[in-house]
Structures are given as C-alpha cells and as structure tokens.
mmCIF file of N, CA and C in Angstrom:
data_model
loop_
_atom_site.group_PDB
_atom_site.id
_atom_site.type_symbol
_atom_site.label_atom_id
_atom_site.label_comp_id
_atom_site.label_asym_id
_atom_site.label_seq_id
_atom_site.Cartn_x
_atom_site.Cartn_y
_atom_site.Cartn_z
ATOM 1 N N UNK P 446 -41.314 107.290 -55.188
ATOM 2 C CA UNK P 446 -40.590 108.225 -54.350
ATOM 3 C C UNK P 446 -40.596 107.820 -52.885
ATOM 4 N N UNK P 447 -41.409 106.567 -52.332
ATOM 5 C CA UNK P 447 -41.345 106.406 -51.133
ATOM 6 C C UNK P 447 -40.033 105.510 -50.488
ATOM 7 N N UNK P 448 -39.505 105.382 -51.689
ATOM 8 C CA UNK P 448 -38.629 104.728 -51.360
ATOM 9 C C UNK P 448 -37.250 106.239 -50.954
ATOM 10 N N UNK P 449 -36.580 107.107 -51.880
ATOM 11 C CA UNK P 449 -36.297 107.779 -50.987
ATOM 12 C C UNK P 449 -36.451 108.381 -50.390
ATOM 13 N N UNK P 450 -37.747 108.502 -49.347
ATOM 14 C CA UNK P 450 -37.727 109.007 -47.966
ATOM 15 C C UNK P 450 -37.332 108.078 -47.182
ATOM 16 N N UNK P 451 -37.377 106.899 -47.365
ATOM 17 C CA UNK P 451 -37.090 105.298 -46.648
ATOM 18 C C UNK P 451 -35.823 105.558 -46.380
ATOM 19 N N UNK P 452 -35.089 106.224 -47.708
ATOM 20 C CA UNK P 452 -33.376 105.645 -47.315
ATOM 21 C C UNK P 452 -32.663 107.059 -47.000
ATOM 22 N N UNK P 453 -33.490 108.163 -46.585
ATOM 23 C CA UNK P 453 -32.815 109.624 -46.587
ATOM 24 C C UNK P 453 -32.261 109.423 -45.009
ATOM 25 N N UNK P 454 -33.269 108.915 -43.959
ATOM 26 C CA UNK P 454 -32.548 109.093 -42.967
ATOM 27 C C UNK P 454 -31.465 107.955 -42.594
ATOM 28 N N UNK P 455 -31.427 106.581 -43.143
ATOM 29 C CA UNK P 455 -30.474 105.954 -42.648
ATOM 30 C C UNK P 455 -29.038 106.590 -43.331
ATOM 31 N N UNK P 456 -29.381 107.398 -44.337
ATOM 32 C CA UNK P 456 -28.068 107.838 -44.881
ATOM 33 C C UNK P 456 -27.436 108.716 -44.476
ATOM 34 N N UNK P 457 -28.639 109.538 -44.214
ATOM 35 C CA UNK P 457 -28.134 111.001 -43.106
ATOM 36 C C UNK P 457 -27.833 110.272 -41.953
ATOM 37 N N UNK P 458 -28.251 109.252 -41.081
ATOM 38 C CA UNK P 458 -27.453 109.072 -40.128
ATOM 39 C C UNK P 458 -25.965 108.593 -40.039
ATOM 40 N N UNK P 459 -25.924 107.559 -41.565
ATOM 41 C CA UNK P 459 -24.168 107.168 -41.595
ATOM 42 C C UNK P 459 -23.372 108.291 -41.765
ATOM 43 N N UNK P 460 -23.627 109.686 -42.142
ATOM 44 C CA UNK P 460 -22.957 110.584 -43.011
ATOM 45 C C UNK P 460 -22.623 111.073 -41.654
ATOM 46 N N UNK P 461 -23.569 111.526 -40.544
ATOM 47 C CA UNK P 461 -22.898 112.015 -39.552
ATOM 48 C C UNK P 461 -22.131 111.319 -38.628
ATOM 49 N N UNK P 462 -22.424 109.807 -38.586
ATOM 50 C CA UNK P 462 -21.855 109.129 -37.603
ATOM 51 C C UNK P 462 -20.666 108.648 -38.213
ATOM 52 N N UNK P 463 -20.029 108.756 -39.712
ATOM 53 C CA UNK P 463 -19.004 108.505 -40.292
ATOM 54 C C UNK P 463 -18.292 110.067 -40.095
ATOM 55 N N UNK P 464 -18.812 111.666 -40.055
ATOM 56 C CA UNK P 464 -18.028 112.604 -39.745
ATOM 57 C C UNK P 464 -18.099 112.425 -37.895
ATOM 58 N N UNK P 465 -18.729 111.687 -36.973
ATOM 59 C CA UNK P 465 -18.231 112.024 -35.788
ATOM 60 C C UNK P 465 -17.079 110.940 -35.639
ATOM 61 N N UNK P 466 -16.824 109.521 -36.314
ATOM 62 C CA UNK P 466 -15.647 108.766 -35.772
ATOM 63 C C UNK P 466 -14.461 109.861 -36.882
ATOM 64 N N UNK P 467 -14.409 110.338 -37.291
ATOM 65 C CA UNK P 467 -13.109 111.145 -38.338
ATOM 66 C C UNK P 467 -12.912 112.179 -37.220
ATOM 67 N N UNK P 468 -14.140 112.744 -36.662
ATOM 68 C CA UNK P 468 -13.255 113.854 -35.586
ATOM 69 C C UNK P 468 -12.941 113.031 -34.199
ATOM 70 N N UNK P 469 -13.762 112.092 -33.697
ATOM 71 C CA UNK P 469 -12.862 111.553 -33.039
ATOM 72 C C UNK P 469 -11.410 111.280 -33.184
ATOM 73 N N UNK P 470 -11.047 110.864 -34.578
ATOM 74 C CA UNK P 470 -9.823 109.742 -34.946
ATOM 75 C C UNK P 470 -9.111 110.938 -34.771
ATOM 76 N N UNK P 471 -9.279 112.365 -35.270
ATOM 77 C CA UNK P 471 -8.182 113.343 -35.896
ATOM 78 C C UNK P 471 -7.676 114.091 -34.386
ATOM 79 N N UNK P 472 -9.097 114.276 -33.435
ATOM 80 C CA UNK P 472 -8.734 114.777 -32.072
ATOM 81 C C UNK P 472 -8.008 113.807 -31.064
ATOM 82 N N UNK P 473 -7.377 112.558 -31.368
ATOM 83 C CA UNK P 473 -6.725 111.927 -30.336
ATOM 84 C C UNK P 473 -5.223 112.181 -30.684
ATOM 85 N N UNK P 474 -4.621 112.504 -29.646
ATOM 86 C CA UNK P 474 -3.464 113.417 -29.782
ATOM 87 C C UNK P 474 -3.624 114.865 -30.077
ATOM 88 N N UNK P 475 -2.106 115.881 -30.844
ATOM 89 C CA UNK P 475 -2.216 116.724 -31.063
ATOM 90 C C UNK P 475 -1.921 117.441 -30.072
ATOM 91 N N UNK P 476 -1.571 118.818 -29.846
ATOM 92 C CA UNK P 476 -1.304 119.611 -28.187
ATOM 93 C C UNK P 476 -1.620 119.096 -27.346
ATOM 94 N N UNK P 477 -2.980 118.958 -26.503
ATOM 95 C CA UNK P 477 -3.050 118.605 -25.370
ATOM 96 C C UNK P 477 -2.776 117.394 -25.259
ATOM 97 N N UNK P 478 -2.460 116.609 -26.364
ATOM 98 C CA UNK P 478 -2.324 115.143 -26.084
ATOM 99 C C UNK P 478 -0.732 114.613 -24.097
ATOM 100 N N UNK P 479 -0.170 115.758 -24.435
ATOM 101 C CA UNK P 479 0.976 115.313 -23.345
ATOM 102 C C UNK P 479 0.059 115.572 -22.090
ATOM 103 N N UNK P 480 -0.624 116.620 -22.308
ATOM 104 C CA UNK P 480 -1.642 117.507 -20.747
ATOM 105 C C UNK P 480 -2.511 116.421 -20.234
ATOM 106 N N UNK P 481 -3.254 115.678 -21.566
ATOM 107 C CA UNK P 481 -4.147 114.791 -21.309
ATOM 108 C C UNK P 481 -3.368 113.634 -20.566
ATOM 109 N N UNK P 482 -2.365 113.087 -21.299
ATOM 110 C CA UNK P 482 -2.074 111.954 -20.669
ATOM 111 C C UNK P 482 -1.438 111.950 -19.290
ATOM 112 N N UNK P 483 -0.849 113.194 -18.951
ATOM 113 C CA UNK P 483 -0.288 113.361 -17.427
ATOM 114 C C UNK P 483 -1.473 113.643 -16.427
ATOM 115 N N UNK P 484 -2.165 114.237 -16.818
ATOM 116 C CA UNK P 484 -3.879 114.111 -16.048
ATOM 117 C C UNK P 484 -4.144 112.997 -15.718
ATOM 118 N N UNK P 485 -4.010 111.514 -16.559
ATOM 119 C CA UNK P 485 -4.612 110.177 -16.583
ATOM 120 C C UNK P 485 -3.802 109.760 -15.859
ATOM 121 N N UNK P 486 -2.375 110.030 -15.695
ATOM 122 C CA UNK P 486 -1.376 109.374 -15.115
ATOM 123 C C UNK P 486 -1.414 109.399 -14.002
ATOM 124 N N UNK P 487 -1.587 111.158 -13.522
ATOM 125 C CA UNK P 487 -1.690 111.212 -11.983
ATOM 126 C C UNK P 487 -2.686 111.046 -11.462
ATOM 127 N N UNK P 488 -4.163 110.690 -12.141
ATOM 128 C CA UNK P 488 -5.097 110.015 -11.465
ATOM 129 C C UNK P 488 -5.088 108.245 -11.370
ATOM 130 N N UNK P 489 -3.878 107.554 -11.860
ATOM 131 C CA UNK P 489 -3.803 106.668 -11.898
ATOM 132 C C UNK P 489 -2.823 106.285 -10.653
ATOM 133 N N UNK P 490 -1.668 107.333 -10.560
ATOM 134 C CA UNK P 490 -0.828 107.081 -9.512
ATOM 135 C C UNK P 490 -1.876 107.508 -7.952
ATOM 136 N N UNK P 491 -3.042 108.280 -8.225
ATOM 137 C CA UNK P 491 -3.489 108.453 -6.792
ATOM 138 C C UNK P 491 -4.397 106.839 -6.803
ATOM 139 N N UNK P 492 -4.758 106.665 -7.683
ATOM 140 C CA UNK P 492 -5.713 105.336 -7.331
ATOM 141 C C UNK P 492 -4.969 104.651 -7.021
ATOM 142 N N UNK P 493 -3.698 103.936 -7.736
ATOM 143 C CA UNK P 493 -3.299 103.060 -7.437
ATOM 144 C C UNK P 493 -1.984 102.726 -5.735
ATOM 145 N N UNK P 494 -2.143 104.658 -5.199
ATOM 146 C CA UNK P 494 -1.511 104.712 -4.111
ATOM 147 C C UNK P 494 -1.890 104.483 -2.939
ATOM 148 N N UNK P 495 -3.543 104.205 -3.279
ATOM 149 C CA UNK P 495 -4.170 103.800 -2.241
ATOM 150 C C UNK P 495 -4.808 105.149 -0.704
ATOM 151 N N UNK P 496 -5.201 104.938 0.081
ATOM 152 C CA UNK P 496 -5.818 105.916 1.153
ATOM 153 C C UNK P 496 -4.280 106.971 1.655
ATOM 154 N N UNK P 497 -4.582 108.032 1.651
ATOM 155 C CA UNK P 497 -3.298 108.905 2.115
ATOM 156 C C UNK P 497 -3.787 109.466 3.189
ATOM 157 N N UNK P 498 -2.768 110.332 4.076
ATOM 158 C CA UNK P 498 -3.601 110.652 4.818
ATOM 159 C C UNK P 498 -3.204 112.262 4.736
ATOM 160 N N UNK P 499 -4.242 112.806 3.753
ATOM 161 C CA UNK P 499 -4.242 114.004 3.443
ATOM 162 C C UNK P 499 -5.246 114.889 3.684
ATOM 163 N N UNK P 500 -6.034 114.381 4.778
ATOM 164 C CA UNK P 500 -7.262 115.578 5.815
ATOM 165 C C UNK P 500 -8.452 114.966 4.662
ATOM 166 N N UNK P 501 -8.260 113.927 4.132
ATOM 167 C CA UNK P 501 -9.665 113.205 3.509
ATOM 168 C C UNK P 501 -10.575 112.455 4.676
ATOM 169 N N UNK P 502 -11.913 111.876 4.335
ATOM 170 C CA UNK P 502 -12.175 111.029 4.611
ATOM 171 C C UNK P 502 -11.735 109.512 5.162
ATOM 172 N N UNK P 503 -11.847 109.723 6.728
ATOM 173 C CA UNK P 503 -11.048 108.073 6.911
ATOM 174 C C UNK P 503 -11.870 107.144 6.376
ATOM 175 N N UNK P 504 -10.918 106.229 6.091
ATOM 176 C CA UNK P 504 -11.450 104.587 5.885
ATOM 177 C C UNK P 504 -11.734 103.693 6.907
ATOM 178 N N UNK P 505 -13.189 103.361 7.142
ATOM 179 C CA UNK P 505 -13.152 102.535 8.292
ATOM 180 C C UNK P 505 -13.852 100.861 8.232
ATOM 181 N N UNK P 506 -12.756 99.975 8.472
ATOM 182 C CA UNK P 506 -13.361 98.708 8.076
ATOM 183 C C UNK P 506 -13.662 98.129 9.279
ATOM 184 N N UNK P 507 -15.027 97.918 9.397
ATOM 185 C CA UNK P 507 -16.077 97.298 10.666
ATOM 186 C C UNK P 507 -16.001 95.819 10.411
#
C-alpha cells in the first residue's frame, strides 16, 4: 500500500493542474473578450505614444 500513497499526490496534482489549463483555455474570450482587448489596446496606444503632457510627471534627461 505504500506505493499508493506515493502516487496519490502526483495524481491529485495532474488532476488539478489539468482542470486549471481547461479553465484557462475555456475563459479566453467569451463577453469580456472585446472589453479585455480594448483595455490592452489603449494601454498599448499610451505606451507606445510616448510622454504627454497631461499634468503627469516631467521627464527629465540630465
């Protein structure tokens, strides 16, 4: 019998880590999928727009 206690937890660990990539896979997309990606977008258009001058922090290169 020592053998399955040996193999209870590596199994219990595939069982959950095989149900967390299935809810990953099933939660990408779906409703918020458009919300999500316009979120990413417009944090992509502020990075890539560079320093604004919108009462932020100046940039100062010494």
């Amino acid at each position: 019998m020592d053998y399955v206690s040996a193999l209870v937890p590596p199994v219990v660990m595939a069982a959950f880590f095989i149900g967390l990539v299935r809810v990953i896979v099933k939660t990408q997309g779906g409703a918020a999928k458009a919300k999500e990606d316009a979120a990413v977008d417009a944090a992509l258009a502020r990075a890539q727009g560079g320093p604004k001058a919108s009462g932020g922090p100046a940039s100062t290169d010494a």
